[in-house]
XYZ file of C-alpha atoms in Angstrom:
731
model
C 60.620 137.938 74.230
C 60.951 135.479 71.425
C 64.660 136.296 70.907
C 65.378 135.760 74.577
C 63.793 132.240 74.537
C 65.706 131.322 71.371
C 68.989 132.598 72.829
C 68.444 130.693 75.865
C 67.476 127.464 74.081
C 70.808 127.877 72.040
C 72.680 128.305 75.321
C 71.291 125.244 76.793
C 72.095 123.251 73.638
C 75.683 124.529 73.804
C 75.962 123.354 77.304
C 74.661 120.035 76.568
C 77.021 119.508 73.803
C 79.872 120.602 76.031
C 78.946 118.451 78.936
C 78.268 115.315 76.514
C 81.929 115.798 75.181
C 83.190 115.964 78.707
C 81.447 112.961 79.767
C 82.479 110.869 76.769
C 86.050 111.777 77.320
C 88.085 109.369 79.586
C 88.227 110.050 83.191
C 91.470 109.699 85.261
C 91.069 107.866 88.481
C 92.611 105.764 91.315
C 91.161 103.123 93.670
C 90.684 103.208 97.400
C 91.605 100.414 99.738
C 88.067 99.297 99.585
C 88.266 99.001 95.797
C 85.982 102.042 95.106
C 87.015 104.314 92.060
C 88.062 107.846 93.010
C 88.043 110.526 90.493
C 91.675 112.123 90.128
C 93.086 115.050 88.310
C 94.515 114.311 85.017
C 98.108 113.351 85.013
C 98.214 113.211 81.233
C 96.176 114.611 78.582
C 96.021 113.659 74.871
C 98.012 115.985 72.802
C 97.612 114.629 69.253
C 96.909 111.455 67.293
C 99.267 110.413 64.546
C 98.165 108.202 61.699
C 99.698 106.950 58.493
C 98.918 110.160 56.438
C 100.378 112.320 59.203
C 103.516 110.196 58.889
C 103.387 110.477 55.171
C 103.286 106.570 54.663
C 102.388 105.485 50.939
C 101.350 102.177 52.374
C 99.324 102.767 55.508
C 100.092 100.843 58.920
C 98.063 97.704 59.375
C 97.464 96.351 62.926
C 100.872 97.662 64.341
C 101.877 95.475 67.330
C 104.817 97.288 69.013
C 106.194 100.694 69.524
C 109.534 101.906 70.946
C 111.519 104.942 71.423
C 115.280 105.767 71.864
C 117.209 108.292 73.878
C 116.973 110.656 70.934
C 113.243 110.540 70.853
C 113.135 108.554 67.646
C 110.001 106.364 67.288
C 110.160 102.583 66.038
C 106.911 100.883 65.122
C 106.643 97.166 64.271
C 104.010 96.801 61.403
C 103.824 93.023 60.916
C 101.082 92.850 58.249
C 103.306 95.068 56.062
C 106.504 92.967 57.125
C 108.416 96.271 58.190
C 109.639 98.383 60.885
C 108.768 102.090 60.563
C 111.365 104.660 61.976
C 110.177 108.202 62.713
C 112.177 111.172 64.268
C 111.187 112.818 67.659
C 108.686 114.903 65.750
C 107.055 111.923 64.093
C 108.202 112.525 60.672
C 109.153 109.540 58.555
C 112.688 108.639 58.434
C 113.055 105.161 56.809
C 111.712 101.767 57.143
C 113.355 98.396 57.474
C 111.850 95.736 55.337
C 114.142 94.236 52.665
C 117.857 93.705 52.937
C 120.823 91.670 51.762
C 121.644 89.154 54.460
C 124.967 87.783 55.926
C 124.998 85.034 53.289
C 124.776 87.547 50.509
C 121.141 86.683 49.549
C 119.585 89.804 48.378
C 115.770 90.412 48.798
C 115.683 88.816 52.164
C 113.211 90.551 54.400
C 111.148 90.688 57.593
C 107.963 88.636 57.760
C 105.335 89.139 60.446
C 107.690 91.239 62.748
C 105.735 91.756 65.850
C 108.412 93.228 68.057
C 111.286 95.832 68.057
C 113.874 96.824 70.705
C 116.504 99.505 70.396
C 119.788 98.900 72.097
C 121.979 101.943 73.155
C 125.296 101.643 74.784
C 129.045 101.835 74.630
C 131.099 99.194 72.968
C 134.877 98.738 72.102
C 136.317 99.703 68.646
C 139.543 100.693 66.888
C 139.306 104.388 67.702
C 141.849 106.209 69.853
C 139.627 106.184 72.796
C 138.931 102.559 72.285
C 135.101 103.053 72.961
C 132.312 104.576 70.861
C 128.520 105.010 71.397
C 126.423 102.506 69.436
C 122.768 101.995 68.710
C 121.236 98.876 67.301
C 117.690 97.976 66.301
C 116.824 94.467 67.310
C 113.559 93.034 65.432
C 111.520 89.936 66.455
C 111.076 88.543 62.938
C 108.345 86.355 64.126
C 107.254 84.335 61.039
C 110.740 83.842 59.899
C 111.519 82.584 63.492
C 114.595 84.693 64.043
C 115.911 87.847 65.426
C 117.405 90.316 63.032
C 119.912 93.044 64.125
C 120.291 96.491 62.190
C 122.260 99.482 62.848
C 120.701 102.837 63.701
C 120.397 103.701 60.010
C 118.462 100.482 59.253
C 121.381 98.682 57.574
C 121.621 94.949 58.126
C 124.038 93.607 60.620
C 123.280 89.983 61.256
C 120.537 87.658 62.207
C 120.169 85.066 64.901
C 118.323 81.910 63.893
C 116.300 79.822 65.954
C 118.347 77.846 68.636
C 119.336 74.169 68.488
C 116.389 71.966 68.014
C 117.104 69.942 71.160
C 116.103 73.056 73.052
C 112.512 72.621 72.270
C 110.216 69.971 73.160
C 108.380 68.048 70.400
C 105.899 70.034 68.645
C 106.893 73.422 69.919
C 107.071 76.241 67.553
C 109.546 79.081 67.916
C 108.003 82.406 66.971
C 109.533 85.329 68.840
C 107.014 88.150 69.459
C 108.926 90.507 71.831
C 112.587 90.892 72.827
C 114.739 92.933 75.237
C 118.406 93.281 75.322
C 120.697 94.000 78.201
C 123.509 96.343 78.519
C 125.865 93.353 78.045
C 123.816 92.401 74.977
C 122.292 89.315 76.578
C 119.088 88.810 74.568
C 115.765 87.852 76.159
C 112.999 86.483 73.869
C 109.269 86.171 74.579
C 107.669 83.638 72.233
C 103.699 82.937 72.248
C 104.230 79.285 71.871
C 106.753 78.746 74.659
C 105.467 78.090 78.047
C 108.744 77.623 79.851
C 109.267 81.270 80.369
C 111.522 84.061 78.902
C 114.138 82.519 76.603
C 117.726 83.658 77.247
C 120.226 83.895 74.561
C 123.933 85.387 74.628
C 125.134 87.978 72.047
C 126.033 85.045 69.525
C 122.593 83.694 69.762
C 123.359 80.602 71.794
C 120.737 79.140 74.077
C 121.518 80.058 77.762
C 118.278 78.772 79.515
C 114.691 79.856 80.560
C 113.782 82.196 83.272
C 110.530 83.297 85.054
C 108.100 80.641 84.110
C 104.768 81.093 85.634
C 103.162 78.541 87.962
C 100.842 75.849 86.233
C 97.192 75.647 87.357
C 95.905 72.306 88.446
C 92.463 71.362 89.460
C 91.731 69.345 92.662
C 90.941 66.308 90.458
C 94.259 66.671 88.611
C 96.209 66.932 91.847
C 94.388 63.600 93.214
C 94.652 61.704 89.840
C 98.419 62.573 89.387
C 99.157 60.792 92.776
C 97.964 57.455 91.096
C 99.725 58.064 87.657
C 103.205 56.651 86.863
C 105.905 59.159 85.512
C 105.397 58.111 82.044
C 101.494 58.610 82.316
C 102.066 62.242 83.731
C 104.367 63.104 80.820
C 101.947 61.596 78.184
C 98.951 63.415 79.575
C 100.463 66.736 80.616
C 98.025 69.580 79.712
C 98.491 71.985 82.733
C 101.408 74.122 81.572
C 102.170 77.615 82.669
C 100.945 80.389 80.238
C 103.280 82.234 78.027
C 104.341 85.923 78.268
C 103.367 88.379 75.539
C 105.595 91.404 76.150
C 108.835 92.184 77.838
C 111.025 95.303 78.519
C 114.244 95.776 80.473
C 114.888 98.557 82.853
C 118.234 100.588 83.604
C 119.159 97.982 86.447
C 118.865 95.054 84.107
C 115.677 93.755 85.478
C 113.015 92.370 83.108
C 109.468 93.284 83.249
C 107.060 90.698 81.474
C 103.217 90.731 81.014
C 100.781 88.080 79.904
C 97.050 87.645 79.397
C 95.762 84.694 81.492
C 94.121 81.964 79.864
C 90.705 80.810 80.763
C 91.960 78.014 83.401
C 94.122 80.608 85.051
C 91.315 83.274 85.413
C 90.288 82.484 88.801
C 93.929 82.223 90.148
C 94.794 85.545 88.531
C 91.761 87.190 90.241
C 92.892 85.828 93.585
C 96.341 87.241 92.731
C 94.782 90.722 92.255
C 93.521 90.744 95.843
C 96.236 88.752 97.748
C 98.994 90.234 95.934
C 100.919 87.019 95.326
C 103.268 86.632 92.233
C 102.437 83.101 91.279
C 99.637 83.979 88.868
C 100.255 87.487 88.410
C 99.928 89.012 84.840
C 102.764 91.486 85.484
C 105.983 90.390 86.913
C 109.479 91.885 87.563
C 112.130 89.207 86.928
C 115.804 89.183 87.999
C 118.410 87.530 86.001
C 118.060 84.447 88.295
C 114.367 84.173 87.142
C 113.023 85.209 90.752
C 109.900 87.443 90.678
C 111.007 90.526 92.759
C 108.098 92.775 91.878
C 106.798 94.984 94.914
C 103.098 94.672 95.377
C 102.772 97.035 98.423
C 99.678 98.777 97.099
C 96.189 98.077 98.021
C 95.752 95.668 95.010
C 98.567 93.989 92.824
C 99.580 96.119 89.774
C 97.505 94.125 87.449
C 95.114 96.793 85.727
C 91.562 96.970 86.499
C 90.463 96.509 90.190
C 86.467 96.616 89.632
C 86.670 93.565 87.408
C 83.146 92.624 88.263
C 81.556 95.906 87.769
C 79.591 96.065 84.394
C 79.019 99.744 84.400
C 81.344 102.550 85.793
C 81.322 106.127 86.219
C 84.945 105.858 84.951
C 84.042 104.474 81.608
C 81.748 105.584 78.787
C 81.948 102.024 77.404
C 81.474 100.183 80.864
C 80.286 96.794 79.629
C 83.648 94.795 80.129
C 84.220 92.502 83.029
C 86.862 90.148 84.218
C 90.632 90.325 84.876
C 92.522 92.828 82.658
C 94.292 91.595 79.497
C 97.778 93.241 79.914
C 99.476 93.308 76.637
C 102.354 95.979 76.994
C 104.463 97.599 79.463
C 106.686 100.673 79.599
C 109.141 102.110 82.133
C 108.588 105.756 83.098
C 110.646 108.160 85.322
C 111.710 107.524 88.780
C 110.770 103.595 88.851
C 107.288 104.245 87.692
C 105.859 102.034 84.969
C 102.767 101.816 82.849
C 100.754 98.987 81.580
C 97.766 98.759 79.104
C 94.562 96.664 79.321
C 93.547 95.546 75.875
C 90.162 94.466 76.987
C 89.232 97.934 78.325
C 91.766 100.164 76.221
C 93.042 101.727 79.385
C 96.411 102.680 80.871
C 97.463 102.013 84.553
C 100.603 103.652 85.891
C 102.332 102.648 89.329
C 105.203 103.603 91.288
C 108.032 101.351 92.278
C 105.987 100.035 95.416
C 103.214 99.031 93.410
C 100.842 101.871 94.346
C 98.392 102.846 91.447
C 99.325 106.563 90.693
C 96.442 107.012 87.973
C 94.425 105.148 85.416
C 92.903 106.640 82.165
C 91.742 105.620 78.899
C 88.455 104.205 77.517
C 86.891 102.480 74.434
C 84.751 104.950 72.134
C 81.205 105.371 73.467
C 78.161 106.047 71.614
C 79.080 109.660 70.619
C 82.026 108.463 68.588
C 85.837 108.158 69.402
C 87.162 111.192 71.255
C 90.906 111.948 71.401
C 92.488 109.660 74.293
C 90.077 106.910 73.547
C 91.199 103.686 71.719
C 89.703 100.822 69.971
C 92.398 98.251 70.586
C 95.554 99.102 72.471
C 98.584 97.093 71.431
C 101.651 98.853 72.742
C 102.755 101.665 75.124
C 106.251 103.415 75.435
C 107.573 106.761 76.906
C 109.193 109.465 74.844
C 110.861 111.591 77.526
C 107.839 112.904 79.754
C 105.389 112.071 77.076
C 103.491 108.785 76.737
C 102.802 107.325 73.478
C 99.840 104.603 73.177
C 99.650 102.379 70.049
C 96.170 101.653 68.557
C 96.072 98.567 66.475
C 92.644 98.943 65.191
C 92.816 102.755 63.977
C 96.632 102.193 62.963
C 97.580 105.240 64.911
C 99.186 106.285 68.044
C 98.220 109.041 70.568
C 100.781 111.260 72.179
C 99.947 112.219 75.742
C 101.528 115.152 77.524
C 102.274 115.170 81.219
C 100.107 117.782 83.146
C 101.217 120.129 85.796
C 99.575 117.536 88.286
C 101.421 114.691 86.619
C 104.810 116.766 86.953
C 104.065 117.304 90.696
C 103.537 113.746 91.074
C 106.783 112.788 89.579
C 108.624 115.485 91.394
C 107.280 114.193 94.766
C 108.372 110.818 93.753
C 111.885 111.977 92.526
C 112.313 113.934 95.947
C 111.227 110.792 97.761
C 113.695 108.555 95.844
C 116.424 111.169 96.340
C 115.894 111.242 100.164
C 114.955 114.842 100.094
C 112.015 114.230 102.465
C 111.467 117.699 103.518
C 110.916 118.690 99.852
C 108.836 115.728 99.257
C 106.558 116.369 102.219
C 105.777 119.863 100.571
C 105.201 118.100 97.234
C 102.771 115.518 98.507
C 100.792 118.146 100.442
C 100.495 119.878 97.136
C 99.313 116.735 95.639
C 96.730 116.404 98.286
C 95.291 119.856 97.854
C 94.525 118.968 94.177
C 93.457 115.256 94.923
C 92.458 114.620 98.502
C 91.196 111.227 97.496
C 94.609 109.992 96.671
C 95.658 107.327 99.386
C 99.144 106.684 97.899
C 99.880 110.320 98.769
C 98.828 109.921 102.281
C 101.081 106.890 102.544
C 103.977 108.764 100.804
C 103.467 111.524 103.431
C 103.719 108.878 106.177
C 106.868 107.559 104.641
C 108.407 111.050 104.423
C 107.612 112.014 107.994
C 108.711 108.498 109.157
C 112.264 108.917 107.421
C 112.241 112.409 109.034
C 111.928 110.951 112.493
C 108.379 112.410 112.999
C 106.753 109.229 113.895
C 103.495 110.377 115.429
C 102.595 112.580 112.435
C 103.533 109.532 110.060
C 101.015 107.499 112.055
C 98.365 109.928 111.400
C 98.784 109.861 107.577
C 99.125 106.149 107.570
C 95.914 105.840 109.485
C 94.130 107.989 106.915
C 95.291 105.653 104.135
C 94.661 102.403 106.307
C 98.177 101.336 105.881
C 98.681 99.107 108.936
C 102.198 97.973 108.030
C 103.780 101.654 107.807
C 101.487 102.580 110.989
C 103.004 99.795 112.940
C 106.727 100.577 111.867
C 106.127 104.052 112.861
C 104.437 103.017 116.194
C 107.250 100.773 116.891
C 109.784 103.796 116.903
C 107.400 106.248 118.502
C 106.954 103.621 121.276
C 110.494 103.330 121.813
C 110.960 106.951 122.277
C 107.936 106.929 124.769
C 109.412 104.206 126.737
C 112.711 106.020 126.985
C 111.076 109.269 128.053
C 108.451 107.630 130.578
C 110.453 104.533 131.917
C 109.072 105.148 135.431
C 105.528 105.165 134.374
C 106.089 102.189 132.009
C 107.177 100.170 135.153
C 104.604 101.598 137.543
C 101.582 101.052 135.515
C 101.935 97.375 134.721
C 102.985 96.772 138.397
C 99.921 98.457 139.513
C 97.632 96.600 137.179
C 99.066 93.207 138.298
C 98.550 94.348 141.886
C 94.969 95.125 141.252
C 94.370 91.800 139.322
C 95.955 90.007 142.452
C 93.845 91.948 144.947
C 90.697 91.301 142.938
C 91.317 87.448 142.903
C 92.430 87.414 146.540
C 89.184 89.249 147.477
C 87.095 86.804 145.422
C 88.879 83.804 147.312
C 88.049 85.384 150.633
C 84.371 85.824 149.638
C 83.926 82.290 148.299
C 85.567 80.857 151.458
C 83.161 82.605 153.771
C 80.140 81.739 151.378
C 81.254 78.074 151.479
C 80.662 77.685 155.136
C 77.998 80.368 155.811
C 75.056 78.037 155.531
C 72.788 80.666 154.497
C 71.222 81.750 151.095
C 73.910 83.253 148.966
C 73.943 87.111 148.218
C 74.189 88.362 144.649
C 77.971 89.357 145.368
C 78.816 85.766 146.562
C 76.935 84.204 143.513
C 78.846 86.746 141.270
C 82.124 86.123 142.764
C 81.936 82.323 142.727
C 82.832 82.233 139.072
C 86.516 83.072 140.079
C 86.476 79.792 141.979
C 84.738 77.904 139.291
C 87.150 78.694 136.231
C 90.103 77.240 138.120
C 88.317 74.280 139.878
C 85.623 73.171 137.272
C 84.766 69.860 138.577
C 84.213 70.847 142.131
C 82.805 74.263 140.878
C 80.050 72.850 138.728
C 79.033 70.496 141.169
C 78.672 73.070 143.850
C 77.085 75.343 141.274
C 74.189 72.734 140.884
C 73.917 70.918 144.077
C 74.921 73.581 146.610
C 73.419 76.345 144.800
C 76.341 78.545 144.660
C 75.054 80.220 141.557
C 71.728 81.633 140.261
C 70.126 82.951 137.205
C 71.033 86.394 138.346
C 74.605 85.680 138.553
C 74.586 83.912 135.184
C 72.963 86.939 133.482
C 75.519 89.262 135.180
C 78.491 87.254 133.481
C 76.539 86.899 130.126
C 76.141 90.836 130.269
C 79.840 91.233 131.078
C 80.796 89.100 128.187
C 78.580 91.101 126.034
C 80.162 94.215 127.131
C 83.666 92.624 126.558
C 82.819 91.655 122.891
C 81.294 95.255 122.266
C 84.293 96.850 123.626
C 86.656 94.758 121.707
C 84.652 95.484 118.426
C 84.945 99.258 118.921
C 87.943 99.608 121.255
C 90.772 97.912 119.540
C 93.836 99.816 118.249
C 94.235 100.922 114.442
C 96.423 98.054 113.691
C 93.787 95.543 114.669
C 90.645 97.410 113.477
C 92.034 99.757 110.501
C 88.586 100.407 109.115
C 87.100 101.486 112.352
C 84.373 98.889 112.354
C 81.640 99.471 114.829
C 79.295 97.100 116.590
C 76.300 97.747 118.961
C 75.505 96.128 122.144
C 72.321 94.614 120.744
C 74.277 92.967 117.988
C 76.930 91.524 120.379
C 73.992 90.282 122.688
C 72.184 88.640 119.918
C 75.395 87.004 118.497
C 76.251 85.544 122.027
C 72.677 84.840 123.388
C 71.193 83.033 120.449
C 74.117 80.413 120.320
C 73.906 80.105 124.090
C 70.230 79.442 124.116
C 70.565 76.976 121.285
C 73.241 74.961 123.082
C 71.360 74.890 126.193
C 68.186 73.875 124.319
C 69.948 71.193 122.223
C 71.853 69.785 125.169
C 68.896 69.596 127.376
C 66.854 67.925 124.729
C 69.388 65.277 123.907
C 70.439 64.670 127.591
C 66.759 64.109 128.547
C 66.751 61.015 126.359
C 70.032 59.667 127.682
C 69.475 59.918 131.401
C 70.922 63.293 132.029
C 70.498 64.805 135.460
C 70.596 68.394 134.576
C 67.498 70.591 133.699
C 67.625 73.311 130.993
C 68.057 75.829 133.669
C 70.942 73.952 135.173
C 72.590 73.947 131.603
C 71.904 77.565 130.999
C 73.234 78.621 134.265
C 76.430 76.395 133.866
C 77.043 77.788 130.468
C 76.865 81.305 131.358
C 79.184 80.819 134.305
C 81.590 79.171 131.631
C 81.790 82.556 129.993
C 83.626 84.131 132.817
C 87.148 84.047 131.248
C 85.769 86.218 128.375
C 85.540 89.403 130.166
C 88.606 88.633 132.296
C 90.704 88.276 129.306
C 89.070 90.311 126.475
C 89.094 93.708 128.299
C 92.886 93.114 128.846
C 93.737 92.123 125.341
C 91.696 94.879 123.886
C 93.773 97.458 126.050
C 97.033 95.528 124.963
C 96.454 96.159 121.321
C 97.422 99.863 121.818
C 100.836 98.589 123.035
C 101.942 96.232 120.047
C 103.003 96.258 116.529
C 101.550 94.145 113.808
C 104.465 91.490 113.989
C 103.746 91.285 117.779
C 99.804 90.978 117.205
C 100.384 87.032 117.490
C 100.792 87.474 121.167
C 97.297 89.126 121.427
C 95.995 86.375 119.150
C 97.660 83.522 121.347
C 96.004 85.021 124.575
C 92.594 85.238 122.759
C 93.023 81.713 121.691
C 93.689 80.490 125.203
C 90.540 82.317 126.354
C 88.440 80.343 123.779
C 90.080 76.983 124.670
C 89.393 77.888 128.345
C 85.785 78.416 127.424
C 85.552 75.100 125.556
C 87.006 73.198 128.444
C 84.621 74.887 131.047
C 81.703 74.124 128.720
C 82.895 70.519 128.356
C 83.318 70.073 132.119
C 79.919 71.786 133.001
C 78.002 69.270 130.765
C 79.955 66.369 132.130
C 79.245 67.310 135.829
C 75.819 68.669 135.471
C 74.546 65.439 133.918
C 76.999 63.286 135.868
C 78.308 61.724 132.619
C 81.399 59.635 132.064
C 84.267 61.103 129.791
C 83.293 59.084 126.765
C 79.533 59.609 127.035
C 80.082 63.311 127.577
C 82.202 63.546 124.425
C 79.409 61.938 122.389
C 76.951 64.157 123.989
C 78.834 67.247 122.974
C 78.990 66.016 119.273
C 75.385 65.384 119.476
C 74.583 68.725 120.988
C 76.332 70.594 117.988
C 74.573 68.464 115.562
C 71.234 69.351 117.489
C 71.942 72.934 117.295
C 72.162 72.708 113.543
C 68.852 70.741 113.339
C 67.239 73.438 115.505
C 68.379 76.242 113.123
C 67.139 74.286 110.090
C 63.819 73.831 111.568
C 63.564 77.417 112.574
C 64.455 78.409 109.048
C 61.989 76.040 107.664
C 59.055 77.353 109.763
C 60.192 80.879 109.160
C 59.929 80.421 105.339
C 56.720 78.605 105.881
C 55.133 81.252 107.877
C 56.460 83.981 105.299
C 54.757 82.095 102.672
C 51.449 81.711 104.519
C 51.517 85.531 105.314
C 52.086 86.312 101.538
C 49.426 83.884 100.745
C 46.996 85.618 103.137
C 48.078 89.059 101.935
C 47.496 88.051 98.278
C 43.858 86.807 99.219
C 43.069 90.014 100.904
C 44.431 92.032 98.011
C 42.344 89.853 95.450
C 39.162 90.353 97.676
C 39.753 94.203 97.732
C 40.219 94.383 93.967
C 37.080 92.285 93.202
C 34.744 94.179 95.722
């Protein structure tokens, strides 16, 4: 028995150790449209960590800042504290280092100093061979503290260096310190300097300055904007402190587009946070820049590709560290397969990977937790690069880099994206379905399936997948083409149904006119039907209508409540019955909620208006005001029911038509309320206008008094409850 107990305790301890290890390791996740983190299968898993001893360095790495690879898989590491570039082969064995050299002036002992960036150029250039062309490879180094760029051949031999451009390029007091570089296929050089706010500096192959591109937008407070209007040009230049923040990293893709990153300064944090949600590029921390300087990044995902989404959450199931808040500090970017790219967040030590459209494919990584560092966790990420399918992440604190291997799930993702890019939609459909079998929380997969079915011409199925992912844009595009096919197949019904609806509306108004005409001359007490249908006359003849409503008793409380009830039903139907494009989240609303949201303002309006007009010789009673206000609601059910049905017939670009009709409805309602007050109290136009404004102010005062008394009664109840509790404890 004792042995059994001991064995069970040992088993429990082993399980606890295994589970603690699992929970300590980084979790892969994505985000839903609501900003909720969703656990995802691992797309990459840590394979091994390479440090200075594994490389075989006599002088260990010290806060390495940049890492790059070439087409052969060789690895290049910028080691600024040791003033060198370390070059490894594809298996991470040491090849050579670049540090000291003899420069073009014949000065021996020249060397790198604080070199923070490295770039490997590979291409074809002309030479004196028979073919006239040869493959070439050059290593460009951002020699930061020496304020220059140094070029070496693939074996680390010095070729030339490019000094700081002419001094008239820079403003007074600016310092040129290149931190990251990228070189196009035509050998145009793009330089990022931490001291230059004008954007990315462009140089030709000879080092001549060509201009700046891609400067970010400066942030001005409301006070600054107002104050600048009172300043002269000289004063503005002399006190200019609001400048755009500099970039910190740059890469170039195969098409020659630049990808840049930056960490937002304190005065840009709010703007960057807004850019994460509204997906504008003005203050985005990641940009794709054309050679003309325009930001052409696609931000079609749920959130802009700027790293962490849950920036205000202090603790998260996706993080063992979980105490970091605020917008991500993006410090590096790397281009992957099929238009994908990865960025790293220095603040959280996480990696975020996106597709070309800006959809988050997966995120992983973390800071070490209380159980110590696990493989795949980082203290301070500084750079990221791809080595074929593998991903390499550099840790400046541990002076090492971790190699991540793509999993079967990651390979499946890339295959699906590849088939999609190659327009092999039948294959991509199968791929994305397989992805969803492994990760049914992946909204980007639903959108991708919708895209694939859309391009295959299966629009109804595409709409179903778009709806699952709340993608109104894709849904609308598919619906537009589905609608076109539906109209072509059912052209007769498309004509008959609208004509029949218009005929019914015409018949309804014609019937109402007959009922109202008979009631006007009947001389007897009006029936409920006559009181109800009187609204059809009143909404088109407000002055005569509201006069007869009060003086000829053409309406009543029961008729008023009937129209109030119809308005409540109309708003309830609008809340629950709109098409997906207008209500993608499927928001619901009860009749009671709609009744309270309409009845409370209506009673406030009637009460405030009656209280005010009593003081200013108004002729209407509270009952008169309430009945007239309820009859003024008549356009709401007449229009809202129709516009709600029309939401099933329009696309997102045509939604303004529905908005326009709804706006006309509310303007109509406002005019009827204005006329009802004017006629009910027998006011002039000017006096009625002042009364309306006073009524609105009165409504605010009544709400304030109600809130005040509610708080007072709550405190009184709490006080009495405390006294009772005290008596009970003392007795």
